[in-house]
Short mmCIF file of C-alpha atoms in Angstrom, two decimals:
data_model
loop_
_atom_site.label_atom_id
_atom_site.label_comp_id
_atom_site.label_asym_id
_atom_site.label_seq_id
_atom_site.Cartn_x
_atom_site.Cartn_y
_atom_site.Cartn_z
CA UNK A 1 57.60 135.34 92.81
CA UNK A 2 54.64 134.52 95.04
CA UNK A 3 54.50 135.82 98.71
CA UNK A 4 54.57 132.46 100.30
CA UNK A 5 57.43 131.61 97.63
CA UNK A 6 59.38 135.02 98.70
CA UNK A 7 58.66 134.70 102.58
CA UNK A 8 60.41 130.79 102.00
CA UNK A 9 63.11 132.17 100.55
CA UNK A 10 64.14 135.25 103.25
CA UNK A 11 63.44 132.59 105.76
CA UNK A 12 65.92 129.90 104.56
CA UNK A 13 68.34 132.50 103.39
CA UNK A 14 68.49 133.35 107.34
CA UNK A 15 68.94 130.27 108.30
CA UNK A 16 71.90 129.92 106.03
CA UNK A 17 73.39 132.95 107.04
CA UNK A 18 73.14 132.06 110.50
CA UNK A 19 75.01 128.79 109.20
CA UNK A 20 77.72 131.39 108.29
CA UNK A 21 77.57 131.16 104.70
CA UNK A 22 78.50 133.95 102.61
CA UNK A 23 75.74 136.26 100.57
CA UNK A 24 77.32 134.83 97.57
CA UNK A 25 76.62 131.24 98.49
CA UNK A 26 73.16 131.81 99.55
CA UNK A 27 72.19 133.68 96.69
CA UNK A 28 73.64 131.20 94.23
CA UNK A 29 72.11 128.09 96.79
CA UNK A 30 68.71 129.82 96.39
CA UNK A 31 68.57 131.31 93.04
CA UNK A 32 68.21 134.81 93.76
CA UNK A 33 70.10 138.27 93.62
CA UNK A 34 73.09 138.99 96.02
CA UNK A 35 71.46 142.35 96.53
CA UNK A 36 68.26 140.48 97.93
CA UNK A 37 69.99 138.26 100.29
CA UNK A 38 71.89 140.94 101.68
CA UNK A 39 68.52 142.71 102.89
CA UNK A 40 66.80 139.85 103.56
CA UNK A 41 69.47 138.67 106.38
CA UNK A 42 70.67 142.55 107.32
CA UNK A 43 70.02 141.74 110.96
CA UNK A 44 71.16 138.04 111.08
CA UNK A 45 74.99 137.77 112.98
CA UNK A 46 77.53 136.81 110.53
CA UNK A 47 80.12 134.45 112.54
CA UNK A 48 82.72 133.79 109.23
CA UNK A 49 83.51 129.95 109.28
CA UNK A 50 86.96 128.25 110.48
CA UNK A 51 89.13 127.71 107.67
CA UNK A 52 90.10 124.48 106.66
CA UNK A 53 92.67 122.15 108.61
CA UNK A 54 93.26 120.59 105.40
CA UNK A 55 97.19 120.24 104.95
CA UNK A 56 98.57 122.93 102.36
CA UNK A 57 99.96 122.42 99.39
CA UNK A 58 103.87 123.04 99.88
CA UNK A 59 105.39 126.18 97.10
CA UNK A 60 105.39 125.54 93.62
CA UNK A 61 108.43 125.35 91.67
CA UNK A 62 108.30 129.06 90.66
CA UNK A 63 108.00 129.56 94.15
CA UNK A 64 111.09 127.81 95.19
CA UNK A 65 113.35 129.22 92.63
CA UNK A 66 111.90 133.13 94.26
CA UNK A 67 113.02 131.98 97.56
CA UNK A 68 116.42 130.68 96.16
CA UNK A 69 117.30 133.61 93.84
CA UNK A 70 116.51 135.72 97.08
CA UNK A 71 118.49 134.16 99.95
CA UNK A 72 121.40 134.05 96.90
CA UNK A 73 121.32 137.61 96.69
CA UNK A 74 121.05 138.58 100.61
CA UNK A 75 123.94 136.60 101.03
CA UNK A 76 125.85 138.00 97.85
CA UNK A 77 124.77 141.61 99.57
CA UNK A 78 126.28 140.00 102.89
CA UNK A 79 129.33 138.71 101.24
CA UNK A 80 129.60 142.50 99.06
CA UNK A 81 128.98 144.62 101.70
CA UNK A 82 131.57 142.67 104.45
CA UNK A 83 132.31 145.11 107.19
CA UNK A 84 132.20 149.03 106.54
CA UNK A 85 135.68 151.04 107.11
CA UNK A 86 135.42 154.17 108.64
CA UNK A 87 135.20 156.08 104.79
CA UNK A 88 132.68 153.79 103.62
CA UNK A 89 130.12 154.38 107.12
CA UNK A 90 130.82 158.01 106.24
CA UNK A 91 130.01 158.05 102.71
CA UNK A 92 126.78 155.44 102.96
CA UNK A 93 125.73 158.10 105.78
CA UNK A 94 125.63 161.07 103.59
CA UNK A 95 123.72 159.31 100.76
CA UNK A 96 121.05 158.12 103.48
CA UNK A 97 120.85 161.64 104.30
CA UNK A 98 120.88 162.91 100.82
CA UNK A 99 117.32 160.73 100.16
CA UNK A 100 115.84 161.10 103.26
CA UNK A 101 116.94 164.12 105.31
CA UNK A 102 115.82 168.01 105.68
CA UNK A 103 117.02 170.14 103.05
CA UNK A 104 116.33 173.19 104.76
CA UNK A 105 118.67 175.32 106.07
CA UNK A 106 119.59 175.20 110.09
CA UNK A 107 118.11 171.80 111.10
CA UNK A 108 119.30 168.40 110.75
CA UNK A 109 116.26 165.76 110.36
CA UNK A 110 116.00 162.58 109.06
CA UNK A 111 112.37 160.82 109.45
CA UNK A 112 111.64 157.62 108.53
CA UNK A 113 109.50 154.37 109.73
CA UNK A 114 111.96 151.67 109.06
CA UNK A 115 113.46 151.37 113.02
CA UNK A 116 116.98 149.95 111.14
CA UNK A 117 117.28 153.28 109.01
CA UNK A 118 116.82 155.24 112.11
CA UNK A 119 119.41 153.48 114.02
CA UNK A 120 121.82 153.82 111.74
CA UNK A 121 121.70 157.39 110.69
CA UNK A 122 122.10 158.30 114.72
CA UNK A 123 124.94 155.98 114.67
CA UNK A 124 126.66 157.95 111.17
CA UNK A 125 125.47 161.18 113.33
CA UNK A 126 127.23 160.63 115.98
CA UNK A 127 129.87 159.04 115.09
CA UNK A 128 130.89 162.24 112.79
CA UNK A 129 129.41 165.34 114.35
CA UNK A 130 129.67 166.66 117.52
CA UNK A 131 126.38 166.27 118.90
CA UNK A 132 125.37 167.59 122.27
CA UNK A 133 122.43 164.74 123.40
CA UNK A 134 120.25 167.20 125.44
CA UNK A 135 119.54 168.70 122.12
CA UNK A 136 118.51 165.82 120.27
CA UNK A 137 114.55 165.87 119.61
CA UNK A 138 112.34 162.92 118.17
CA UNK A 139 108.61 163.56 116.83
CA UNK A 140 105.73 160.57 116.81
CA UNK A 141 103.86 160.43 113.64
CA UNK A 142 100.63 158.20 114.64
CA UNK A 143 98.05 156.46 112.87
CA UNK A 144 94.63 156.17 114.89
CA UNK A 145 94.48 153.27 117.21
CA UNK A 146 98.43 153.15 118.17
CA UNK A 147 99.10 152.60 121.59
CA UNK A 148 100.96 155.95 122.04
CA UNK A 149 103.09 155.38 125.33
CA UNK A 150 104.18 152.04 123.87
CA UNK A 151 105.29 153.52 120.69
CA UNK A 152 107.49 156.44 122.38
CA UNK A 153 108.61 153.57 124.90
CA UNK A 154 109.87 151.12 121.69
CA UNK A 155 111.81 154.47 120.17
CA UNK A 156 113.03 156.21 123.04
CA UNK A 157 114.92 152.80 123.92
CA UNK A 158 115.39 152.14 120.68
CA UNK A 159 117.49 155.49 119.66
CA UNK A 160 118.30 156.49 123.61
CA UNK A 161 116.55 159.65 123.02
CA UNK A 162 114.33 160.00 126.31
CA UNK A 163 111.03 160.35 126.70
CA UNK A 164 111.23 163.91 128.14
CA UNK A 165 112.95 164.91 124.95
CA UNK A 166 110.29 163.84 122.46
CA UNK A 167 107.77 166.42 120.82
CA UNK A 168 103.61 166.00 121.42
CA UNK A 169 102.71 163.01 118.89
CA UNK A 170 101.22 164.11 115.91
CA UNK A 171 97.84 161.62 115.05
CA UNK A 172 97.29 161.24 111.08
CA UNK A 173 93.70 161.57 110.64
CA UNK A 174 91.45 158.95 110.70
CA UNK A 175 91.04 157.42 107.48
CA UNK A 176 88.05 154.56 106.71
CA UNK A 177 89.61 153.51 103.75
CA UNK A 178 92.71 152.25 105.85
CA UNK A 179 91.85 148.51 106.42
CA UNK A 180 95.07 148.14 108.97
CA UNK A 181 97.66 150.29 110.05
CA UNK A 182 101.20 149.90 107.71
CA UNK A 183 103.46 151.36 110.28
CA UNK A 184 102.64 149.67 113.53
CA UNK A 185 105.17 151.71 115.15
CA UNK A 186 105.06 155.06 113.57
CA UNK A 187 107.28 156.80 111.87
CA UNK A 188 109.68 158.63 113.34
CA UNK A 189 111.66 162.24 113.07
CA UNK A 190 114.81 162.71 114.59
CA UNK A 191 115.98 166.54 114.54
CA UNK A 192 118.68 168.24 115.88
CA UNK A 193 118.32 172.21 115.71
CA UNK A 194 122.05 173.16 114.85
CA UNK A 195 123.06 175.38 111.44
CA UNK A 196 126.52 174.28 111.75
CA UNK A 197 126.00 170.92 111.89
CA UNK A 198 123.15 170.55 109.86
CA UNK A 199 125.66 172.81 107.08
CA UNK A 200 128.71 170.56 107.34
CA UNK A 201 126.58 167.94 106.65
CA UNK A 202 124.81 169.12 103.52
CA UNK A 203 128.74 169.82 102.46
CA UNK A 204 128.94 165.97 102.55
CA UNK A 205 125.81 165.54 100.66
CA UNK A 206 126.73 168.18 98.26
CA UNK A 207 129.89 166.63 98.08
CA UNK A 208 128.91 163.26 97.33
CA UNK A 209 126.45 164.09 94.21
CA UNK A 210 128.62 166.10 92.56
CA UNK A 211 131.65 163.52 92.78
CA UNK A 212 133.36 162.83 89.03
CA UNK A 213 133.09 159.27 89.69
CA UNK A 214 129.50 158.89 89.80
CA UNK A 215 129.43 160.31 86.41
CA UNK A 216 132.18 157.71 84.97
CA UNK A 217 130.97 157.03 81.44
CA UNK A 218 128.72 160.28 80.37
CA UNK A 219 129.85 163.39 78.84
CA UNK A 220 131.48 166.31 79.81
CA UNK A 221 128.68 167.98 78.80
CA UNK A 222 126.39 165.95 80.88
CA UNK A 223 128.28 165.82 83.62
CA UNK A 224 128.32 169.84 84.29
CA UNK A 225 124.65 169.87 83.27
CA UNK A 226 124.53 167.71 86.23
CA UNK A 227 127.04 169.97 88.47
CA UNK A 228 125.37 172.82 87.64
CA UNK A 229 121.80 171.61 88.69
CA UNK A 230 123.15 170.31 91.82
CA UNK A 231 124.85 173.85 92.51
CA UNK A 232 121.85 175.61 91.58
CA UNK A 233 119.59 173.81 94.08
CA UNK A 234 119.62 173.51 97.88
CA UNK A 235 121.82 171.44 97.76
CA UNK A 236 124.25 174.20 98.48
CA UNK A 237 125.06 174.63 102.40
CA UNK A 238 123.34 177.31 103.54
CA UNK A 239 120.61 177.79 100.47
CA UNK A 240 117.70 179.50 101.76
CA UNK A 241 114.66 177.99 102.36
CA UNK A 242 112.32 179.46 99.46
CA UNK A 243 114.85 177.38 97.26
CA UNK A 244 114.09 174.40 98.48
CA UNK A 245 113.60 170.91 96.63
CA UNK A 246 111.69 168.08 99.47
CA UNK A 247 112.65 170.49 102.62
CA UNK A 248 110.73 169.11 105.77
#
């Protein structure tokens, strides 16, 4: 390639780029590597084009039938679920604690960044437990970039924990490979420092995994494999802390 040719071909590629086409388009328009157009229009603003107004396509037939199958199950879950009696709350509390709650010994926590699981593991809490409300605690777990008083603002109203009772926010380091921020609102740990609570409980959770009905169909054998493993871990009120399986 001649210099005259080459100093054509940086010069046009800029103006092209400053048409907001992509290095992609100008290298195939010109003929020439991606690699060179990229350092031939380094210092050229990229403003990315409008996207079309053109009318889209409406969902394919595949797509319909997703959409159908779903809204058929949400409202078979609405129709399965109904309302909850007092037993049932109880029991779907103690297996939301069982999967996301402290294990450890002396502290009640559940974290989570789903606002709806958080709402309705204070309502289970207190609901069963006695809980004294100038104890409750709630900890801010921040990406970079969150607007921290409007976070603590959205959960303290959200859960009626105040303000005053929340811990320092704890920021998650920055991380470039992040393009945008999953949790726009956190996630958030509720904890309420109490052994006897946080003991009665992991009796419910203990309780509830080691029930014979959830073993309906296997083996004796397998079912006090089962028990024993369950015994055997922290699942146990009141298991020390060395012993324990997912503790937070």
């Amino acid at each position: 390639m001649g210099f005259r040719v080459h100093v054509e071909l940086r010069a046009e590629a800029r103006r092209l780029r400053a048409d907001s086409l992509t290095l992609a388009e100008i290298a195939s328009r010109l003929g020439v590597a991606k690699s060179s157009v990229s350092v031939w229009v380094r210092e050229v603003d990229f403003i990315p084009r409008p996207r079309s107004s053109a009318r889209k396509r409406g969902p394919n037939r595949l797509q319909v039938a997703k959409q159908a199958e779903i809204e058929s199950a949400l409202q078979w879950g609405r129709e399965t679920i109904a309302t909850l009696s007092e037993r049932d709350f109880l029991i779907a509390g103690a297996a939301l604690y069982a999967g996301e709650g402290a294990k450890t010994d002396g502290c009640a926590k559940f974290a989570n960044s789903d606002p709806r699981m958080v709402v309705l593991f204070l309502a289970w809490l207190r609901r069963f437990f006695e809980i004294d409300e100038r104890r409750l605690r709630a900890a801010l777990y921040l990406h970079e970039g969150l607007d921290v008083e409007a976070v603590r603002f959205f959960w303290s109203s959200l859960t009626g924990i105040p303000e005053s009772q929340f811990f320092k926010p704890y920021r998650a380091v920055p991380d470039s490979s992040l393009r945008s921020v999953k949790h726009p609102m956190g996630c958030l740990a509720v904890v309420y420092n109490s052994t006897s609570v946080h003991r009665r409980l992991m009796g419910l959770v203990t309780a509830l995994l080691t029930f014979d009905g959830v073993f309906r169909g296997s083996s004796t054998a397998e079912h006090s494999a089962v028990n024993r493993q369950v015994v055997s871990s922290n699942l146990t009120p009141g298991a020390p802390a060395s012993s324990a399986v997912g503790g937070q």
